[in-house]
Coordinates of C-alpha atoms in Angstrom, one line a residue:
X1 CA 0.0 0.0 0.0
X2 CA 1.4 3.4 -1.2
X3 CA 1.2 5.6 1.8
X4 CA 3.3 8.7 0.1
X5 CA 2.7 10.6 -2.9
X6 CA 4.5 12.7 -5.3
X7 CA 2.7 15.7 -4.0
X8 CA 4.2 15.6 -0.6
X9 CA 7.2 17.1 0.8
X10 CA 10.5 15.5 1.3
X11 CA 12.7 15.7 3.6
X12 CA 16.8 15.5 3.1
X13 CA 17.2 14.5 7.0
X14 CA 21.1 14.6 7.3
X15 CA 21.0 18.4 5.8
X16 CA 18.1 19.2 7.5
X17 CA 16.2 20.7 4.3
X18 CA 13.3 19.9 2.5
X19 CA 11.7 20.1 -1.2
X20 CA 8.4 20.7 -1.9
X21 CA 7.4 17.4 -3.6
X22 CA 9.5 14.5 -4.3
X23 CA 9.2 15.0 -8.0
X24 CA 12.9 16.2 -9.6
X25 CA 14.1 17.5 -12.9
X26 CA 15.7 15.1 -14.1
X27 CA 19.9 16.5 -14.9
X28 CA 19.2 16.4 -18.9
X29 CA 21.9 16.7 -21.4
X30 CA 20.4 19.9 -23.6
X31 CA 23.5 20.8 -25.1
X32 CA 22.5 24.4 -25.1
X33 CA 25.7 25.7 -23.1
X34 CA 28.2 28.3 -24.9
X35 CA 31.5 26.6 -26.5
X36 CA 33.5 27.5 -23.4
X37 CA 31.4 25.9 -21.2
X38 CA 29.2 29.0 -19.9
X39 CA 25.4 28.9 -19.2
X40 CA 23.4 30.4 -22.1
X41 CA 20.5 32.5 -22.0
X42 CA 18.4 29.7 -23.1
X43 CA 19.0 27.2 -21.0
X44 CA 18.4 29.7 -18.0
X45 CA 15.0 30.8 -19.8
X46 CA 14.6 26.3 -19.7
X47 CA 15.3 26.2 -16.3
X48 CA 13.0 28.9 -15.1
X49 CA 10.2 27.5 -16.9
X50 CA 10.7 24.0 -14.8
X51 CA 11.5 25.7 -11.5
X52 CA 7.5 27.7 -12.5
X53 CA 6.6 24.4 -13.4
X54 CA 6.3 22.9 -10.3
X55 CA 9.2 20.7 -9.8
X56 CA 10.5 20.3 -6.1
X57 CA 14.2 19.9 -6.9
X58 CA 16.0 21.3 -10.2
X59 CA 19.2 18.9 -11.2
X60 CA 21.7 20.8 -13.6
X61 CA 23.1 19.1 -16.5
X62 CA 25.9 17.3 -16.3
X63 CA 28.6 20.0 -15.3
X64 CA 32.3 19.8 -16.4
X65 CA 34.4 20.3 -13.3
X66 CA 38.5 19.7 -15.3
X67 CA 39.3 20.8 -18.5
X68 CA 40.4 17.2 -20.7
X69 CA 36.9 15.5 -19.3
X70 CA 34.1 17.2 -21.3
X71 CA 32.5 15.3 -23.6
X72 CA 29.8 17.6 -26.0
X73 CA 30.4 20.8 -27.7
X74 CA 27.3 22.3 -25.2
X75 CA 28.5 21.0 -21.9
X76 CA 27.9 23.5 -19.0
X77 CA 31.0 24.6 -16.8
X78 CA 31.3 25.3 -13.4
X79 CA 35.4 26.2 -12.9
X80 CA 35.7 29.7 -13.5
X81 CA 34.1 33.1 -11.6
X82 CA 32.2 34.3 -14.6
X83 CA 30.7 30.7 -14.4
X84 CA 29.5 30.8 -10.7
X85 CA 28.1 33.9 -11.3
X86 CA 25.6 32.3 -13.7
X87 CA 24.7 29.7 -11.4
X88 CA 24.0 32.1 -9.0
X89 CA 21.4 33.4 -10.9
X90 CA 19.8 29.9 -11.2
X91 CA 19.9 29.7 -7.5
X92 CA 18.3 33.2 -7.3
X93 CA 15.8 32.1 -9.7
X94 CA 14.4 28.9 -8.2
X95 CA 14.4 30.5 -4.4
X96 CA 12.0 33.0 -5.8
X97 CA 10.0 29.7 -6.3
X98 CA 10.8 27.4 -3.5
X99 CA 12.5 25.1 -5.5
X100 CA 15.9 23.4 -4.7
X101 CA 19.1 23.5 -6.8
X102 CA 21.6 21.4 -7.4
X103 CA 24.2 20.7 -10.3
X104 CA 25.5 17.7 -11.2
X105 CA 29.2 17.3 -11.0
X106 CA 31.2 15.4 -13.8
X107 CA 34.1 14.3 -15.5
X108 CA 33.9 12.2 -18.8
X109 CA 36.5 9.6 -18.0
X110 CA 36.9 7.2 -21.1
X111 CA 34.3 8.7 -22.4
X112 CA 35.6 12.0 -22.7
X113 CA 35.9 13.4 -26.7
X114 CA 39.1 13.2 -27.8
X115 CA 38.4 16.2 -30.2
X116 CA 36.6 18.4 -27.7
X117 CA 40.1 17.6 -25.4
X118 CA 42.5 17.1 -27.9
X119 CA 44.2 14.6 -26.2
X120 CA 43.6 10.6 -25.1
X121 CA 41.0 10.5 -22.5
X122 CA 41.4 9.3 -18.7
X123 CA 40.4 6.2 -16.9
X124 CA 41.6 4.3 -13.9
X125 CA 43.4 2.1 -16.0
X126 CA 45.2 1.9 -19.7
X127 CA 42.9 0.8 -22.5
X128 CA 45.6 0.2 -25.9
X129 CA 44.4 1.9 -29.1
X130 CA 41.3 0.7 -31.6
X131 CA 37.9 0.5 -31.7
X132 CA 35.7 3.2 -29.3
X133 CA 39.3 4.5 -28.1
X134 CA 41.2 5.4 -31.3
X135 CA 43.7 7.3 -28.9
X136 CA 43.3 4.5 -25.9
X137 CA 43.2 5.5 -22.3
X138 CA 45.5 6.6 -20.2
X139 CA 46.2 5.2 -16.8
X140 CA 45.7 8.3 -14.5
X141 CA 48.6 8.6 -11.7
X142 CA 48.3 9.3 -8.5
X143 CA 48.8 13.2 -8.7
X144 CA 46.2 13.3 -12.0
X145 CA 43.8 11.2 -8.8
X146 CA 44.5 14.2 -6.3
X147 CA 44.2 17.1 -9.0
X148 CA 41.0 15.6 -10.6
X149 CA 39.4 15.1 -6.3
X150 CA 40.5 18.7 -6.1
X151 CA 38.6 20.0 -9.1
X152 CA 35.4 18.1 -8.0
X153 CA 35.7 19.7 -4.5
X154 CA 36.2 23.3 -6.1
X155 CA 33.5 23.1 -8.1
X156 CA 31.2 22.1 -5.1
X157 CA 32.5 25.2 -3.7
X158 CA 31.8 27.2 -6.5
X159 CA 28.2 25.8 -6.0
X160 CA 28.1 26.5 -2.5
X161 CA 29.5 30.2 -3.0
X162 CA 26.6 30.9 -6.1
X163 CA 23.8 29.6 -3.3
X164 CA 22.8 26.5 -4.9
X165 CA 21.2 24.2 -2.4
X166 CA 24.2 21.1 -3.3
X167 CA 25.6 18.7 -5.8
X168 CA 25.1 15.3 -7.4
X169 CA 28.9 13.7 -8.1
X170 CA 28.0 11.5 -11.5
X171 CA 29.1 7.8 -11.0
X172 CA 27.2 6.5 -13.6
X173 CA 27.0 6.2 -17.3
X174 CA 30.2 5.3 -17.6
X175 CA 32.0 8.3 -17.1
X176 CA 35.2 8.6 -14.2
X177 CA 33.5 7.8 -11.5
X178 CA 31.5 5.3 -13.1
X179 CA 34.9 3.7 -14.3
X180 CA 36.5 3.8 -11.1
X181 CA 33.9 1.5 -9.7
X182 CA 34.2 -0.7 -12.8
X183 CA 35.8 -3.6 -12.3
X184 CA 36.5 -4.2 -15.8
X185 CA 38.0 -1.2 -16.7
X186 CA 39.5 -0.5 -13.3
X187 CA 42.2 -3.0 -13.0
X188 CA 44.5 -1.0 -10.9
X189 CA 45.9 -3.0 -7.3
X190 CA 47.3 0.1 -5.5
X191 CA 44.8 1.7 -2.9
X192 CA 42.3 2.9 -6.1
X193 CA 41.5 -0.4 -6.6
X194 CA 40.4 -4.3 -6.1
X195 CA 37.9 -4.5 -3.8
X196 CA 34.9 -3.3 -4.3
X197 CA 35.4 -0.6 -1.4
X198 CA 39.0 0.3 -2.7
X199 CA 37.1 1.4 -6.4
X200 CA 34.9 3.3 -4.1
X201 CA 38.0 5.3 -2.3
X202 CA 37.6 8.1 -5.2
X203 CA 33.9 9.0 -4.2
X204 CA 34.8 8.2 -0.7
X205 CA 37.6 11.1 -0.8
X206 CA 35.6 13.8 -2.9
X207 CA 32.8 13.4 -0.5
X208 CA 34.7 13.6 3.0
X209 CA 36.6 16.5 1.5
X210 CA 33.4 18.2 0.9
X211 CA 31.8 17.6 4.0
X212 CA 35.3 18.9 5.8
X213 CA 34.9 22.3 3.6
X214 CA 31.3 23.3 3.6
X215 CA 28.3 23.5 6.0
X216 CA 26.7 19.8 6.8
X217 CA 23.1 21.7 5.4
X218 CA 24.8 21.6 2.1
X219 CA 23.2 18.5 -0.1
X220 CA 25.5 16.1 -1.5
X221 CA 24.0 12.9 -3.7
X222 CA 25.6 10.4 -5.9
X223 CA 24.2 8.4 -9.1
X224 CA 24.5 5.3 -9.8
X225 CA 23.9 2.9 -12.5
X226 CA 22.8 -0.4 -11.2
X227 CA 23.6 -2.1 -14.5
X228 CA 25.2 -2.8 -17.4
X229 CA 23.8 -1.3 -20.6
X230 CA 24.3 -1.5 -24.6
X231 CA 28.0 -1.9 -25.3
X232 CA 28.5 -1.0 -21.5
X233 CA 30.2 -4.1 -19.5
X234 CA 31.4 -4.7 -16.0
X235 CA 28.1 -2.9 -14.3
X236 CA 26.7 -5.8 -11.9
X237 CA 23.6 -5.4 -9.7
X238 CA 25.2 -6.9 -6.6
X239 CA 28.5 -4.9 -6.6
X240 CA 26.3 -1.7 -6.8
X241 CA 24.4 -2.5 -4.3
X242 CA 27.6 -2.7 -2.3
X243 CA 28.5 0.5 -3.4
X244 CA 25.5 2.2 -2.6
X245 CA 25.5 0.3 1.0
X246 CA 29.3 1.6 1.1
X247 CA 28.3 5.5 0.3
X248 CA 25.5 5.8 2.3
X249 CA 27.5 5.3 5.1
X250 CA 29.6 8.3 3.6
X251 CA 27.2 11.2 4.9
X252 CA 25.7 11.5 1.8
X253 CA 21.5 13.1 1.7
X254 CA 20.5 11.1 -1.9
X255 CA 21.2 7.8 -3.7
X256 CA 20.6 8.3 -7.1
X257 CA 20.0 5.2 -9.7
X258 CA 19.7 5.6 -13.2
X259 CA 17.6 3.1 -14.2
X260 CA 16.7 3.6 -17.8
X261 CA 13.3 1.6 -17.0
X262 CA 12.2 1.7 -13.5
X263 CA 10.2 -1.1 -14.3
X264 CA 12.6 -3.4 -16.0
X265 CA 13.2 -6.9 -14.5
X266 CA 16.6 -7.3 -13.3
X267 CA 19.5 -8.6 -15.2
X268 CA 20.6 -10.7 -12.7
X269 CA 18.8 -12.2 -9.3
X270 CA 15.2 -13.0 -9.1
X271 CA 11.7 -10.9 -9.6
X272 CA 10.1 -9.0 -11.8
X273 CA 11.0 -5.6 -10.4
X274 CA 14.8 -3.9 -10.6
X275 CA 13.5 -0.9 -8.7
X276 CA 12.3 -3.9 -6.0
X277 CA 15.6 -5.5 -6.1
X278 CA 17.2 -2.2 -5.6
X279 CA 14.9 -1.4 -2.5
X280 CA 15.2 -4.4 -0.6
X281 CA 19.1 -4.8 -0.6
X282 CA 19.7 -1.0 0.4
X283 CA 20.4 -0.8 4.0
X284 CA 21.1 3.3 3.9
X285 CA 18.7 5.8 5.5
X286 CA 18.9 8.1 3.1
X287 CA 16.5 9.1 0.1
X288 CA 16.6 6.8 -3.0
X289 CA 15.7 9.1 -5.9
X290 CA 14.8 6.6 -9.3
X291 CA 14.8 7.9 -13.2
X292 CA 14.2 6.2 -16.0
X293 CA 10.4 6.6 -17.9
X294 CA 9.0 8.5 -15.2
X295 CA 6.4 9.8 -18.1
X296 CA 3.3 10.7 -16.0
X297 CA 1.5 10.8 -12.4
X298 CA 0.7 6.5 -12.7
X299 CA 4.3 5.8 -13.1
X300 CA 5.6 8.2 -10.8
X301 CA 2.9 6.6 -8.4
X302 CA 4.3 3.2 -9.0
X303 CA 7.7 3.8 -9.0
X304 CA 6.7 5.0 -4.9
X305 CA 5.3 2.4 -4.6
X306 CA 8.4 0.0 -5.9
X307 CA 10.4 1.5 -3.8
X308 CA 11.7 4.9 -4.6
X309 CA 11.5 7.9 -2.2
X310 CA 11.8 10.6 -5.2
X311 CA 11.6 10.6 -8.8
X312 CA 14.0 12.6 -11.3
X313 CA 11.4 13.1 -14.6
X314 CA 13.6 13.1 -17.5
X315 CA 12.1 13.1 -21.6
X316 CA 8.4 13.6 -20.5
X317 CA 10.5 17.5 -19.1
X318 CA 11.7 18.1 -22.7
X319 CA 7.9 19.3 -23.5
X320 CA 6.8 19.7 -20.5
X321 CA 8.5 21.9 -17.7
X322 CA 5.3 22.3 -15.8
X323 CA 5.3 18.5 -15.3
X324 CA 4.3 18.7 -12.1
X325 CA 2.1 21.5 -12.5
X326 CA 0.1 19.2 -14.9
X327 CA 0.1 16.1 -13.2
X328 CA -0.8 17.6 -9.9
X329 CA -3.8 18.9 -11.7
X330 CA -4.8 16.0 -13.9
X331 CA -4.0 18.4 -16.6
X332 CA -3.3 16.1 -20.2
X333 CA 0.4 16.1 -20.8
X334 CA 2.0 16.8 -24.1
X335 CA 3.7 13.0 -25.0
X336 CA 6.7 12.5 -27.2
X337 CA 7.7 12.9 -30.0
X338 CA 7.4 16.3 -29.4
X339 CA 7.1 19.4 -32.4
X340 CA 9.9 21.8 -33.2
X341 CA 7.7 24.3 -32.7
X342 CA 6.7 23.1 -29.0
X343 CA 10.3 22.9 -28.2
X344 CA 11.1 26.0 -28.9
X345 CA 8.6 27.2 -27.2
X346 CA 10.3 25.6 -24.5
X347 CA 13.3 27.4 -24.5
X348 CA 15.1 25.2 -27.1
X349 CA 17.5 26.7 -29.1
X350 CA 18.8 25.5 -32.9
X351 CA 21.8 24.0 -30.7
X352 CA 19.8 22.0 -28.3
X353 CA 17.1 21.0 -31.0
X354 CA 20.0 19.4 -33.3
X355 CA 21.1 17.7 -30.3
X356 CA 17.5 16.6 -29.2
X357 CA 17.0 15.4 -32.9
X358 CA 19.6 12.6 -32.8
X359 CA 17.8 10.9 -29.8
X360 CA 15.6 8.4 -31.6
X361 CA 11.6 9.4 -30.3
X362 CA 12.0 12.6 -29.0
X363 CA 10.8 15.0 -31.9
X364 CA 8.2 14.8 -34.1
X365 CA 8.5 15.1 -37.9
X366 CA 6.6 16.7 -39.4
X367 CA 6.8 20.3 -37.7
X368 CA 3.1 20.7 -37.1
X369 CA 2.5 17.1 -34.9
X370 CA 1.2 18.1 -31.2
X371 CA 2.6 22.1 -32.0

């Protein structure tokens, strides 16, 4: 029996704040930043729309944090003054409607374009040239280890300084902190790696040197994929569940999964339900927050009632930043594929339509459909 809904508040105990609602904006790639990494006017004109929406939390897009990890052209930044001074105005913006803020923190790891970084991209260990690496990896050292926990930790004070309400570190997707915690691509045997706890000493580090530098009301959250996906290897169920067990005892506020489907079956272990798997083997007291085809109220509903304490709405945002607004209301929601002309209503600029178009679903053709 659901006993919570979307509607009501929640609470981030540890920091001792509360959203609204339990209903999040999901961090969406929207490629809409400037070349050098700083907010454009669009994507703040995007963002207020979903903080008048109704959403309880805001998540920032994936937010580069070290030049050498970013991986699109439209990646936001937050490393430089001129930067924090844009996020401040986010922060500004979504207090004026009770909404919390936080950006995701990231580094691109393997994944990180070699012709955006001009250079071989990162990873816990060396991966030769061929294939998806035509540069390879290369092996990070110990001081590239220190530098890279130093530029997370400076860009959650960057956050902190512009008034945003706390971060999300990205460990998932297979990016550097996802890799880290990958078994099969890190194969490093000094204190970075082997046990499952050793792959978690990165996050362990960035976190506890947060925690020593800013105010314990300051949110910190870390995302997760449970699984592995498409060409993806190495991602088992049971080891994240470790992990999370591991970081919630890290004084962390959020666990974060990125499910893709929050009401797939699992790839490994029995039932029907991932999300349900997920539930019962996490032991932490903190908020599990769930996306992945959170379209409308039912599924938001049912992913409560799975299991999750808060959900992060992703695609079914793209045409609709008054989500919750609609939902709450029983107000029909505008379904994908959605028109040109609706997303740029929506704040979407040529740069963040082009981007939108190459994810298969998303926009309609021909313009006029749902406009």
């Amino acid at each position: 029996m659901v006993t919570t809904s979307f509607t009501h508040p929640q609470l981030f105990c540890r920091a001792g704040k509360s959203a609204k609602n339990k209903t999040v904006l999901a961090p969406l790639t929207h490629n809409m930043s400037e070349d050098n990494g700083d907010l454009s006017s669009d994507e703040m004109a995007w963002l207020s729309l979903c903080a008048r929406g109704g959403f309880g939390t805001l998540i920032l897009a994936a937010t580069q944090v070290q030049t050498g990890g970013r991986c699109w052209q439209g990646q936001p930044g937050l490393m430089s003054d001129h930067q924090q001074g844009q996020f401040a105005k986010v922060a500004a913006m979504a207090r004026g409607h009770e909404v919390l803020t936080l950006v995701q923190l990231h580094h691109g790891g393997v994944r990180a374009s070699v012709e955006l970084n001009s250079h071989a991209p990162m990873g816990p260990s060396a991966i030769p040239p061929g294939g998806r690496y035509p540069l390879g990896v290369q092996e990070m050292s110990g001081e590239q280890i220190a530098e890279l926990k130093e530029a997370f930790v400076h860009s959650a004070l960057r956050a902190f300084e512009a008034g945003l309400d706390g971060i999300e570190l990205h460990g998932a997707h297979n990016f550097l902190l996802c890799n880290f915690l990958n078994p099969t691509l890190n194969q490093r045997s000094d204190e970075w790696g082997g046990s499952v706890y050793k792959r978690t000493k990165l996050l362990r580090d960035i976190i506890a040197e947060i925690r020593r530098c800013l105010p314990r009301n300051f949110i910190v959250g870390v995302r997760l994929s449970p699984e592995s996906y498409a060409n993806v290897r190495g991602i088992a169920l049971s080891h994240q569940m470790e992990v999370a067990n591991i970081l919630a005892e890290q004084d962390i506020d959020y666990l974060h999964f990125s499910m893709g489907d929050s009401f797939k079956a699992p790839d490994e272990g029995e039932g029907s339900s991932l999300l349900a798997n997920i539930r019962e083997g996490f032991i932490g007291d903190i908020p599990l927050m769930v996306a992945g085809k959170i379209a409308d109220g039912l599924s938001a509903q049912q992913a409560l009632h799975l299991g999750a304490d808060m959900v992060a709405v992703g695609s079914a945002a793209l045409g609709n930043p008054d989500w919750f607004n609609r939902v709450s209301t029983r107000t029909k929601l505008i379904n994908p594929p959605f028109s040109r002309k609706r997303l740029n209503l929506n704040g979407f600029n040529a740069k963040g339509l082009e981007y939108l178009l190459s994810v298969p679903g998303l926009v309609a053709t021909p313009d006029d459909i749902q406009a």
